[in-house]
Short mmCIF file of C-alpha atoms in Angstrom, two decimals:
data_model
loop_
_atom_site.label_atom_id
_atom_site.label_comp_id
_atom_site.label_asym_id
_atom_site.label_seq_id
_atom_site.Cartn_x
_atom_site.Cartn_y
_atom_site.Cartn_z
CA MET A 18 142.70 80.49 117.62
CA THR A 19 140.40 77.31 115.85
CA THR A 20 136.71 77.48 116.07
CA GLN A 21 135.42 74.29 116.65
CA PRO A 22 131.88 73.12 114.72
CA ILE A 23 128.61 73.56 116.25
CA PRO A 24 127.46 70.07 117.43
CA PHE A 25 123.74 69.83 116.06
CA ILE A 26 121.07 67.89 115.37
CA GLN A 27 117.80 67.76 112.67
CA VAL A 28 114.56 67.45 113.03
CA GLY A 29 113.13 65.90 109.81
CA VAL A 30 115.28 64.93 106.94
CA ALA A 31 113.34 64.48 103.65
CA ASN A 32 112.32 67.37 101.38
CA ARG A 33 112.90 70.48 102.48
CA GLY A 34 114.92 68.92 105.78
CA ALA A 35 117.42 66.99 102.82
CA THR A 36 117.86 70.69 101.53
CA VAL A 37 118.81 71.94 104.77
CA LEU A 38 121.75 69.46 105.67
CA TRP A 39 122.60 69.74 102.02
CA ASP A 40 123.20 73.51 102.68
CA LEU A 41 124.97 72.87 105.97
CA ARG A 42 127.20 70.55 104.82
CA GLU A 43 128.73 72.02 101.42
CA ARG A 44 128.49 75.85 103.04
CA TYR A 45 128.97 75.70 106.56
CA ALA A 46 130.91 72.03 107.23
CA ASP A 47 133.63 74.19 109.16
CA ARG A 48 131.38 75.85 111.76
CA LEU A 49 128.33 73.62 111.92
CA ALA A 50 128.44 69.33 112.60
CA PRO A 51 125.72 67.32 112.31
CA VAL A 52 125.71 64.51 115.60
CA ALA A 53 122.56 62.97 114.85
CA LEU A 54 119.39 63.01 112.51
CA VAL A 55 115.94 62.72 113.81
CA ASP A 56 112.79 61.19 111.40
CA VAL A 57 109.66 59.02 111.53
CA GLU A 58 110.76 57.33 108.73
CA PRO A 59 113.58 54.97 108.20
CA SER A 60 114.11 55.41 104.68
CA PHE A 61 114.11 59.15 104.82
CA LEU A 62 117.01 59.03 107.31
CA GLU A 63 119.18 56.25 105.53
CA ALA A 64 119.11 58.69 102.18
CA ALA A 65 120.38 61.79 104.32
CA ARG A 66 123.15 59.75 105.35
CA ALA A 67 124.32 58.65 101.75
CA GLN A 68 123.61 61.79 99.89
CA THR A 69 125.91 63.25 102.15
CA GLY A 70 128.11 61.32 103.52
CA LEU A 71 126.92 61.32 107.22
CA THR A 72 127.30 57.23 107.41
CA GLY A 73 128.47 57.27 110.46
CA VAL A 74 126.02 59.74 112.11
CA SER A 75 123.51 58.19 114.28
CA THR A 76 120.33 58.61 113.61
CA HIS A 77 116.79 58.23 116.11
CA ARG A 78 113.05 58.47 115.38
CA THR A 79 112.06 61.21 118.17
CA LEU A 80 114.62 64.30 119.39
CA THR A 81 114.21 62.83 122.64
CA GLU A 82 117.10 59.64 121.73
CA ALA A 83 118.60 62.62 120.20
CA LEU A 84 118.97 64.76 122.91
CA THR A 85 119.64 61.85 125.39
CA ALA A 86 121.99 60.73 123.37
CA HIS A 87 123.89 63.53 122.43
CA PRO A 88 123.91 66.21 125.24
CA GLU A 89 127.04 67.65 123.56
CA ALA A 90 124.79 69.25 121.11
CA GLU A 91 124.03 73.12 121.17
CA ALA A 92 121.31 73.65 118.27
CA VAL A 93 118.74 71.14 117.03
CA PHE A 94 117.39 72.75 113.02
CA ILE A 95 114.24 71.85 112.76
CA VAL A 96 112.72 70.76 109.16
CA THR A 97 108.96 69.58 109.82
CA PRO A 98 105.82 70.66 108.80
CA ALA A 99 104.49 73.11 110.63
CA ALA A 100 101.65 71.96 113.15
CA TYR A 101 105.17 70.23 114.69
CA HIS A 102 107.24 73.33 115.27
CA ALA A 103 105.82 74.60 118.31
CA GLN A 104 106.38 70.86 120.48
CA TYR A 105 110.26 70.63 119.14
CA ILE A 106 111.02 74.60 119.88
CA ARG A 107 109.93 73.71 123.43
CA GLU A 108 111.69 70.63 123.63
CA GLY A 109 114.91 72.14 122.25
CA LEU A 110 114.60 74.90 124.23
CA ALA A 111 114.22 73.08 127.73
CA ALA A 112 117.26 70.80 127.10
CA GLY A 113 119.70 74.43 126.65
CA LYS A 114 119.84 74.05 122.65
CA HIS A 115 119.85 77.38 120.23
CA VAL A 116 116.96 76.34 117.75
CA TRP A 117 116.63 76.98 114.21
CA VAL A 118 113.13 76.55 112.54
CA GLU A 119 111.73 76.87 108.95
CA LYS A 120 109.40 79.00 108.01
CA PRO A 121 106.29 79.37 109.14
CA LEU A 122 107.60 79.25 112.71
CA THR A 123 104.25 78.38 114.48
CA TYR A 124 100.50 78.49 112.82
CA SER A 125 99.37 80.43 115.37
CA TYR A 126 100.67 84.12 117.57
CA ALA A 127 99.67 83.50 120.62
CA GLU A 128 101.57 80.46 120.17
CA ALA A 129 104.58 82.21 119.42
CA GLN A 130 104.61 84.91 121.77
CA GLU A 131 104.84 81.83 123.70
CA LEU A 132 107.71 80.30 121.97
CA ALA A 133 109.82 84.43 122.11
CA LYS A 134 109.36 83.89 126.18
CA LEU A 135 110.41 80.74 126.93
CA ALA A 136 113.42 81.26 124.51
CA ALA A 137 114.40 85.05 126.37
CA LYS A 138 113.41 83.29 129.35
CA HIS A 139 116.52 80.46 128.51
CA LYS A 140 118.06 82.97 126.78
CA ARG A 141 118.86 80.71 124.00
CA ALA A 142 118.77 82.24 120.09
CA VAL A 143 115.62 81.13 117.82
CA VAL A 144 116.03 81.85 114.54
CA VAL A 145 113.47 81.11 110.87
CA GLY A 146 115.22 80.13 108.37
CA ASN A 147 114.09 80.34 104.13
CA GLN A 148 113.23 83.84 104.47
CA TYR A 149 112.62 85.44 101.42
CA GLN A 150 114.63 88.54 102.74
CA TYR A 151 117.76 86.94 102.40
CA HIS A 152 117.94 86.81 98.61
CA PRO A 153 120.99 88.65 97.29
CA LEU A 154 118.16 91.38 95.41
CA GLU A 155 115.79 91.77 98.47
CA ARG A 156 119.39 92.72 100.87
CA GLN A 157 119.68 95.06 97.96
CA LEU A 158 116.43 97.02 98.38
CA GLN A 159 116.84 96.83 102.04
CA ARG A 160 119.69 99.05 102.26
CA VAL A 161 118.90 101.46 99.62
CA LEU A 162 115.74 101.95 101.65
CA ALA A 163 117.21 102.34 104.86
CA GLU A 164 119.38 104.44 103.39
CA GLY A 165 116.98 106.91 101.85
CA ARG A 166 118.13 107.21 98.60
CA TYR A 167 115.18 107.87 97.85
CA GLY A 168 112.89 109.20 100.23
CA LYS A 169 110.56 107.52 102.04
CA PRO A 170 108.82 104.45 100.75
CA VAL A 171 104.86 105.40 100.85
CA PHE A 172 102.72 102.21 99.85
CA VAL A 173 104.72 99.23 99.02
CA GLN A 174 103.26 96.10 95.82
CA TYR A 175 104.26 92.86 96.50
CA LEU A 176 103.07 90.59 93.45
CA HIS A 177 103.80 86.38 93.84
CA HIS A 178 102.25 84.33 91.94
CA ARG A 179 103.12 80.31 92.15
CA ARG A 180 101.90 77.28 90.31
CA ARG A 181 102.37 74.50 92.76
CA PRO A 182 98.87 72.49 92.23
CA GLU A 183 99.21 69.43 94.21
CA MET A 184 98.32 69.83 97.51
CA ARG A 185 100.97 68.14 99.94
CA ALA A 186 99.97 66.12 102.85
CA PHE A 187 101.57 68.27 105.31
CA THR A 188 100.33 71.83 103.72
CA GLY A 189 97.87 73.29 106.51
CA PRO A 190 95.40 76.09 105.98
CA TYR A 191 95.41 78.82 103.89
CA PRO A 192 98.51 78.11 102.17
CA ALA A 193 98.70 81.09 100.13
CA LEU A 194 99.58 82.83 103.47
CA TRP A 195 101.28 80.23 105.84
CA GLU A 196 103.24 78.62 102.91
CA GLN A 197 103.52 81.73 100.27
CA GLY A 198 102.66 84.98 102.16
CA VAL A 199 105.23 83.76 105.04
CA HIS A 200 107.84 84.66 102.63
CA SER A 201 105.75 87.83 100.90
CA LEU A 202 105.08 89.54 104.51
CA ASN A 203 108.12 89.28 105.84
CA SER A 204 110.28 90.87 103.07
CA VAL A 205 107.63 93.77 102.98
CA LEU A 206 107.93 94.39 106.70
CA ALA A 207 111.94 93.59 106.29
CA PHE A 208 111.91 96.47 103.53
CA LEU A 209 110.31 98.96 106.09
CA GLY A 210 111.82 98.59 109.06
CA ASN A 211 109.08 96.49 110.53
CA PRO A 212 107.01 98.85 111.53
CA ALA A 213 103.86 98.33 113.76
CA LEU A 214 100.50 97.38 112.29
CA HIS A 215 97.99 99.66 112.16
CA SER A 216 95.18 97.92 110.30
CA VAL A 217 94.63 95.16 108.06
CA TYR A 218 91.71 93.64 105.44
CA ALA A 219 91.97 90.75 103.41
CA LEU A 220 90.08 88.75 100.35
CA GLY A 221 90.65 85.57 99.43
CA PHE A 222 89.28 82.62 97.43
CA LYS A 223 89.46 79.37 96.09
CA PRO A 224 89.55 79.14 92.51
CA PRO A 225 86.96 75.96 90.56
CA GLN A 226 90.00 73.40 89.95
CA SER A 227 92.15 74.04 93.01
CA THR A 228 92.11 70.94 95.03
CA TYR A 229 93.25 72.50 98.01
CA ARG A 230 91.15 72.88 101.28
CA SER A 231 90.81 76.33 101.20
CA ASP A 232 92.29 79.59 100.08
CA THR A 233 94.91 79.86 97.84
CA PHE A 234 94.24 83.54 96.31
CA THR A 235 95.04 85.91 98.81
CA SER A 236 95.23 89.89 99.01
CA THR A 237 96.24 91.65 102.01
CA LEU A 238 96.16 95.60 102.34
CA THR A 239 97.90 96.61 105.48
CA GLU A 240 98.29 100.44 106.58
CA PHE A 241 101.71 100.24 109.23
CA ALA A 242 101.97 102.91 111.96
CA GLY A 243 102.67 105.90 110.18
CA GLY A 244 100.20 105.81 107.73
CA VAL A 245 102.38 103.74 104.87
CA GLN A 246 100.58 100.81 103.18
CA ALA A 247 101.11 97.85 101.34
CA TYR A 248 98.91 95.83 99.16
CA VAL A 249 100.39 91.70 98.78
CA LEU A 250 98.86 89.71 96.41
CA ASN A 251 99.54 85.74 97.10
CA THR A 252 98.48 82.74 94.91
CA PHE A 253 99.27 79.37 95.17
CA ASP A 254 98.38 77.07 92.28
CA SER A 255 97.89 79.24 89.97
CA HIS A 256 99.08 78.92 86.27
CA ARG A 257 101.79 80.25 86.25
CA ASN A 258 105.15 81.84 88.47
CA ASP A 259 105.23 85.56 88.41
CA TRP A 260 106.77 87.78 91.44
CA GLN A 261 106.57 91.67 91.41
CA ILE A 262 107.73 94.28 94.15
CA CYS A 263 107.29 97.42 94.16
CA VAL A 264 108.09 100.57 96.55
CA GLU A 265 106.75 103.81 95.61
CA CYS A 266 109.08 105.96 97.82
CA THR A 267 108.50 110.07 98.34
CA ASP A 268 111.71 110.92 95.48
CA ALA A 269 111.35 107.18 92.80
CA ALA A 270 109.56 103.90 92.48
CA LEU A 271 111.64 101.03 92.74
CA VAL A 272 110.91 97.62 91.00
CA VAL A 273 111.69 94.02 90.79
CA ALA A 274 110.01 92.77 87.57
CA ALA A 275 111.26 88.49 87.78
CA ASN A 276 111.10 85.55 85.17
CA GLY A 277 109.31 82.81 86.99
CA TRP A 278 111.81 81.91 89.86
CA GLU A 279 115.01 84.24 88.58
CA ARG A 280 114.87 88.11 89.73
CA ASP A 281 118.43 90.05 89.08
CA ARG A 282 117.78 94.03 88.66
CA ILE A 283 116.31 96.67 90.88
CA GLN A 284 115.13 99.39 88.37
CA VAL A 285 114.79 102.67 89.28
CA PHE A 286 111.85 104.92 88.02
CA LYS A 287 111.20 109.03 88.67
CA GLY A 288 108.15 109.95 85.89
CA ASP A 289 108.31 107.44 82.91
CA ALA A 290 112.21 107.66 82.36
CA LEU A 291 114.47 104.58 84.64
CA VAL A 292 117.34 106.86 85.91
CA GLU A 293 119.09 104.17 87.60
CA THR A 294 119.65 99.71 87.50
CA LEU A 295 120.92 98.09 90.81
CA GLY A 296 122.14 94.71 90.62
CA PRO A 297 121.80 92.09 94.04
CA ILE A 298 124.03 93.09 97.13
CA ALA A 299 127.66 91.12 96.71
CA ALA A 300 128.44 88.88 98.80
CA ARG A 301 131.40 90.28 100.49
CA GLU A 302 129.28 92.63 101.38
CA ASP A 303 126.70 90.85 103.63
CA ALA A 304 127.71 89.87 106.80
CA MET A 305 123.93 87.88 107.05
CA PRO A 306 123.40 86.23 103.45
CA ASP A 307 121.26 83.53 104.69
CA PRO A 308 119.55 81.76 107.56
CA TYR A 309 122.32 79.97 108.74
CA ALA A 310 124.28 83.07 108.77
CA ALA A 311 122.54 84.67 110.92
CA PHE A 312 121.32 81.85 113.53
CA LEU A 313 125.52 81.85 113.69
CA HIS A 314 125.77 84.72 114.46
CA ALA A 315 122.97 85.48 116.85
CA ILE A 316 124.97 82.01 118.95
CA ALA A 317 128.04 83.55 118.81
CA THR A 318 126.86 87.81 120.13
CA SER A 319 123.30 87.05 121.38
CA GLU A 320 122.05 89.74 119.26
CA SER A 321 119.00 90.05 117.59
CA VAL A 322 119.37 89.08 113.71
CA PRO A 323 116.42 89.91 110.77
CA THR A 324 114.40 86.58 111.29
CA ALA A 325 114.81 86.53 114.90
CA ILE A 326 112.00 84.35 116.78
CA ASP A 327 111.12 88.41 118.35
CA VAL A 328 111.82 89.94 114.83
CA ASN A 329 109.31 87.25 113.29
CA LEU A 330 106.42 87.23 115.63
CA LYS A 331 105.69 90.54 113.91
CA THR A 332 105.20 88.35 110.60
CA ILE A 333 102.84 85.57 112.65
CA GLN A 334 100.82 88.89 113.50
CA TRP A 335 100.28 89.95 110.39
CA ILE A 336 99.15 86.43 108.97
CA ASP A 337 96.63 86.04 112.11
CA ALA A 338 95.08 89.17 111.65
CA ALA A 339 94.89 88.44 107.64
CA VAL A 340 93.28 84.79 108.16
CA LYS A 341 91.00 86.43 111.23
CA SER A 342 90.04 89.37 108.06
CA LEU A 343 89.32 86.66 105.52
CA GLU A 344 87.06 84.94 108.66
CA THR A 345 85.18 87.50 109.27
CA GLY A 346 85.26 89.81 106.02
CA GLU A 347 86.20 93.16 108.87
CA VAL A 348 89.33 94.79 109.21
CA VAL A 349 91.07 94.19 111.81
CA ARG A 350 92.60 96.95 113.75
CA PHE A 351 95.16 97.85 116.33
CA ALA A 352 95.60 100.01 119.10
#
C-alpha cells in the first residue's frame, strides 16, 4: 500500500528555514509535501521556491492566509525567530494541525507549559527540531548509557565553545543559554534519561569585546533528583569552536572530544587506560535519526518522541531556572 505524503505549510523560509526546507525536499519528499510557504519578505519566498524547485507552491505573508487557502495541510513547520514560535504553534494547533518547531520551543517555561497543554487538548503532535541529541555520536552515547554498559552515570560535563561574534537581528537574551545551551542542556537530559531537576546555579558574563546585549559565557551547575550532577559551559562569542563531553560512570569515563565542529568517536577510559573506542550509531540501527523522522513517528503513532513538547519542557524549565539564577545570584531549588 502506498502512503501519500503529508501536506504541510512552512512558516519562515530564510536562513535556518531554507536549510529545513532543503532537508525536507532532499530526504523526505516521499513522506512530506509542501503546499504553501509563508514569510513576510517576498524575496525570501522567491529564493526558497527557486532553490528547491517548488515554483508551483503558493506563497503567503501570514499563516492565517496559508491555512485558509490550504485546509488540506496536515502539518505546520515553524522556522521563525523564537519570539514568534508560540503564536504560530497556537494558530497551527487551533487549526487542527501537527506542529514541528525549531528550537528553542519558546523563551518562557510558563508559556511552554501552556503550549504543551494545548497540544494535549487538540491531540496533535508538537515536536522540537534541530537538537544535537540527534547527532549519531550522541545517539550512540545515549544508547551505551541506557544499557548501563559502564555502570551508572554520576557526573556529566558538557563544554561547548562557539564563535558567533556578530549578533543577529533575531538573537534574544542570554544567547549562550537560549540559542546554544538549549542544545547542550537538552543533550545532557537525553544522556541521563530526562531526570527531574533538584537544583540549578548559573554564572555568566559578557566579555569586553562582545557586541551582544547580555551574557554570552554561561556556566551551569546542576543536581538532578537521585544525586547525579552536571556542569555545562556554553560560550557564544568565543575565539574558537570547541566541544567536549565527559560522562563519569561508576565503572568508566566516556569522553567525546571534537575538532572544531567535527565529532566522530567516544573514548572509554578506565584509570589512564583507553579500553574502547566507539563510533556513531549506524543509520540502519537508528529508527529516529533526526527530528523529521521523530515528527513523522509522532504523527503516525501518537507516541512521545525524544523532542516531543512534553519531553522538551524540561529543557525549557532548566534554561528558565538558569536565567533566574543568573539574575538573582541564587541557587534555584525544586521540590
